[in-house]
Amino acid sequence: MPKISPTKTKMREQPPKERVRNNLEVPYGYNEEEAITEAKRGLQCKKPLCVKGCPVETDIPGFIDLIAQGDFQGSIRLLKGKNVLPAVCGRVCPQEEQCEKLCVLGKKMEPVAIGRLERFAADWEDQKGEAELPPKKRSTGKKVAVVGSGPAGITVAGDLIQMGHEVTMFEALHEPGGVLIYGIPEFRLPKRIVAREVENVCRMGVKLLKNIVIGTSLTVDELLDEYDGVFIGSGAGLPWFMDIPGENLNNIYSANEYLTRANLMKAYRFPEYDTPIARGKRVATIGGGNVAMDSARTALRLGAKKSFIIYRRSRVEMPARDEEIHHAEQEGVIFNLLTNPVAYHSTGSGWVKEMECLRMKLGEPDASGRRRPVPIEGSNFRIPVDVVVVSIGNSPNPLIPNTTPGLETGKWGNIVIDEETGKTSKRGVFAGGDVATGAATVISAMGAGRKAARAIHQYLKDGRW
Ligand code: FAD
């Protein structure tokens, strides 16, 4: 057996100094030679543990082996049998916590770069021209409404259309894709890639209706009058704030609003799009997740001289992907760890001027298993800022539950579901993704969509609830 390289094949990327001045994607992706070299690190395990780490059950050894043999078309065909969003997942999935974490090779050396190879196969097909579509079963004559066109909705729609059902996807915004389009920035996930993957689902026959807010334009009960089943994948788009003095001052945004203005409303393409957004010189982002890293990096690209992360725990507890933290550090984002804001102070005319913070220390682990941040009394200090982005979490928007009698919700406003089937408390209504779990990941939303599609198919066949 040839000697296996102990490290992943490197992926070339834009140098940090250059990329903070543009919005182009940071890593370039593998070329064919690099992909084959990396794929050959795969061990072709008899019992592939990596597959167990993938919520959509991708045949990982299978697609990697095909890349190793140079059969890129076969590889992408196999991938798409299980995953309608391979170019997205290859870029943003937390592989280090899922498939790559369980990779057998990873016990002794770096795991196989599964995400990079998935991205390669999807991009190879894109460069080749029009994507091949998976086969569809004969029409069943059944109709399903899917609410929301994020990863959960797209997966349900893609699976059900292949099973022969008629699918209509309702999207509140003017562009489909959910967080992939309005939240994750261009430099991490180019919009063209999301649009292409949504377009493939539409080419399979899914009907997409945009600018329709379910709960306002139409209710779930009205959908049930017309459709045999409804899937709700409306995400978790309601931002949290800290409820501290001064939080209503001008130029204090939720990350949702800041990133939506930058991405969906294309502030990043100024002057082509003159979207109103505060372009501060000193921008502070509160939080330590992927959303916070995206906001802090976006601030630099919008012209900030200093972009700070303010996080109340230490780096070890940060929920963002390692790669995102690393990229933010490379680009010059300043990390103020063990620091928590307690108030904002104004210029006197309604705009934020300073944030007052407390230093923290770590105590015992809390319910999340992470060490609890404990304030150090009297450690107050101020940081001059002109824009603040609050990125401390989101919960599901209450609009659909409030307008749908009989739909049970949990403590955080999440729709309560049976985890194995996505069934809600209301007959004929299924749900999954962030609307059920609270803010989570692309692949977990897709995994929930896959399970719900199977259960919807069964329900449409036998009518049993
Ligand atoms: P969403 O993607 O939120 O999609 C829901 C869709 O439903 C939206 O299009 C919304 O407009 C629509 N909708 C809402 N209400 C209605 C209504 N009433 N009627 C009609 N349509 C409606 N995850 C990762 O795995 N890796 C990452 O790197 C990562 N980075 C992230 C960065 C940011 C900035 C954010 C915000 C999230 C990130 N996530 C990441 C999380 C991930 O994007 C989400 O977990 C995932 O998108 C959830 O999918 P979903 O389909 O449940 O919901």
Tab-separated table of C-alpha atoms and ligand atoms in Angstrom, residues 92-94 147-153 170-173 175-180 182-185 188 212-215 233-237 256 259 290-291 294 321 324 394 397 399-400 432-435 439-445, ligand 1:
chain	number	residue	atom	x	y	z
A	92	VAL	CA	-20.262	25.168	5.193
A	93	CYS	CA	-20.890	21.846	6.967
A	94	PRO	CA	-19.010	21.461	10.264
A	147	VAL	CA	-43.132	26.404	3.707
A	148	GLY	CA	-39.657	27.947	3.497
A	149	SER	CA	-36.888	27.381	0.948
A	150	GLY	CA	-33.936	26.908	3.318
A	151	PRO	CA	-31.960	23.640	3.526
A	152	ALA	CA	-34.836	21.810	5.307
A	153	GLY	CA	-37.478	22.875	2.760
A	170	PHE	CA	-43.636	28.901	-0.528
A	171	GLU	CA	-40.968	31.471	0.332
A	172	ALA	CA	-41.570	34.716	2.225
A	173	LEU	CA	-38.560	36.523	0.736
A	175	GLU	CA	-35.056	35.015	-3.194
A	176	PRO	CA	-34.991	31.327	-2.201
A	177	GLY	CA	-32.291	29.634	-0.105
A	178	GLY	CA	-33.050	30.735	3.479
A	179	VAL	CA	-30.011	31.541	5.590
A	180	LEU	CA	-27.777	30.315	2.769
A	182	TYR	CA	-29.663	36.045	3.309
A	183	GLY	CA	-27.257	35.119	6.132
A	184	ILE	CA	-24.032	33.409	5.070
A	185	PRO	CA	-21.822	35.953	3.275
A	188	ARG	CA	-17.985	32.057	2.344
A	212	ILE	CA	-45.674	34.695	0.076
A	213	VAL	CA	-45.658	34.838	3.862
A	214	ILE	CA	-47.488	31.849	5.307
A	215	GLY	CA	-49.438	33.053	8.328
A	233	GLY	CA	-39.287	24.609	7.383
A	234	SER	CA	-39.494	28.287	8.247
A	235	GLY	CA	-36.229	28.422	10.224
A	236	ALA	CA	-35.295	30.450	13.277
A	237	GLY	CA	-35.192	34.026	12.080
A	256	ASN	CA	-29.878	39.073	11.084
A	259	LEU	CA	-26.187	40.325	7.312
A	290	ASN	CA	-20.528	31.284	13.008
A	291	VAL	CA	-22.991	34.147	12.699
A	294	ASP	CA	-19.597	36.228	9.526
A	321	ARG	CA	-16.221	26.388	13.403
A	324	GLU	CA	-14.154	30.401	10.662
A	394	ASN	CA	-32.210	33.336	17.285
A	397	ASN	CA	-40.660	33.411	14.391
A	399	LEU	CA	-46.119	33.944	13.108
A	400	ILE	CA	-46.957	30.412	11.914
A	432	GLY	CA	-38.164	20.237	10.662
A	433	GLY	CA	-34.910	22.184	10.670
A	434	ASP	CA	-34.295	25.278	12.795
A	435	VAL	CA	-38.035	25.873	13.352
A	439	ALA	CA	-30.742	27.670	15.349
A	440	ALA	CA	-28.567	24.666	14.363
A	441	THR	CA	-26.740	23.615	11.190
A	442	VAL	CA	-27.393	23.211	7.469
A	443	ILE	CA	-26.864	19.471	7.549
A	444	SER	CA	-29.067	18.903	10.603
A	445	ALA	CA	-31.876	20.825	8.840
B	1	FAD	P1	-33.629	28.670	7.078
B	1	FAD	O1	-32.352	28.500	6.366
B	1	FAD	O2	-33.745	29.769	8.062
B	1	FAD	O3	-34.777	28.851	5.985
B	1	FAD	C1	-36.097	29.164	6.348
B	1	FAD	C2	-36.789	29.831	5.188
B	1	FAD	O4	-38.167	29.983	5.502
B	1	FAD	C3	-36.268	31.236	4.906
B	1	FAD	O5	-36.018	31.368	3.532
B	1	FAD	C4	-37.401	32.140	5.359
B	1	FAD	O6	-37.475	33.349	4.614
B	1	FAD	C5	-38.618	31.256	5.103
B	1	FAD	N1	-39.763	31.612	5.912
B	1	FAD	C6	-39.776	31.957	7.224
B	1	FAD	N2	-41.033	32.201	7.627
B	1	FAD	C7	-41.827	32.021	6.546
B	1	FAD	C8	-43.227	32.145	6.333
B	1	FAD	N3	-44.039	32.510	7.320
B	1	FAD	N4	-43.729	31.902	5.089
B	1	FAD	C9	-42.890	31.534	4.067
B	1	FAD	N5	-41.544	31.400	4.228
B	1	FAD	C10	-41.031	31.633	5.446
B	1	FAD	N6	-24.797	26.220	9.537
B	1	FAD	C11	-23.775	25.420	9.136
B	1	FAD	O7	-23.957	24.201	9.057
B	1	FAD	N7	-22.560	25.943	8.802
B	1	FAD	C12	-22.317	27.266	8.805
B	1	FAD	O8	-21.221	27.690	8.492
B	1	FAD	C13	-23.392	28.147	9.187
B	1	FAD	N8	-23.214	29.489	9.176
B	1	FAD	C14	-24.274	30.295	9.467
B	1	FAD	C15	-24.118	31.674	9.337
B	1	FAD	C16	-25.188	32.517	9.567
B	1	FAD	C17	-24.999	33.983	9.387
B	1	FAD	C18	-26.436	31.992	10.005
B	1	FAD	C19	-27.601	32.897	10.316
B	1	FAD	C20	-26.593	30.625	10.158
B	1	FAD	C21	-25.526	29.768	9.867
B	1	FAD	N9	-25.667	28.387	9.948
B	1	FAD	C22	-24.632	27.567	9.567
B	1	FAD	C23	-26.944	27.777	10.363
B	1	FAD	C24	-27.746	27.270	9.173
B	1	FAD	O9	-27.683	28.179	8.113
B	1	FAD	C25	-29.195	26.993	9.580
B	1	FAD	O10	-29.168	26.051	10.640
B	1	FAD	C26	-30.004	26.425	8.418
B	1	FAD	O11	-30.042	27.341	7.340
B	1	FAD	C27	-31.429	26.102	8.860
B	1	FAD	O12	-32.174	25.676	7.756
B	1	FAD	P2	-33.767	25.805	7.727
B	1	FAD	O13	-34.179	25.300	6.388
B	1	FAD	O14	-34.335	25.148	8.928
B	1	FAD	O15	-34.088	27.363	7.878
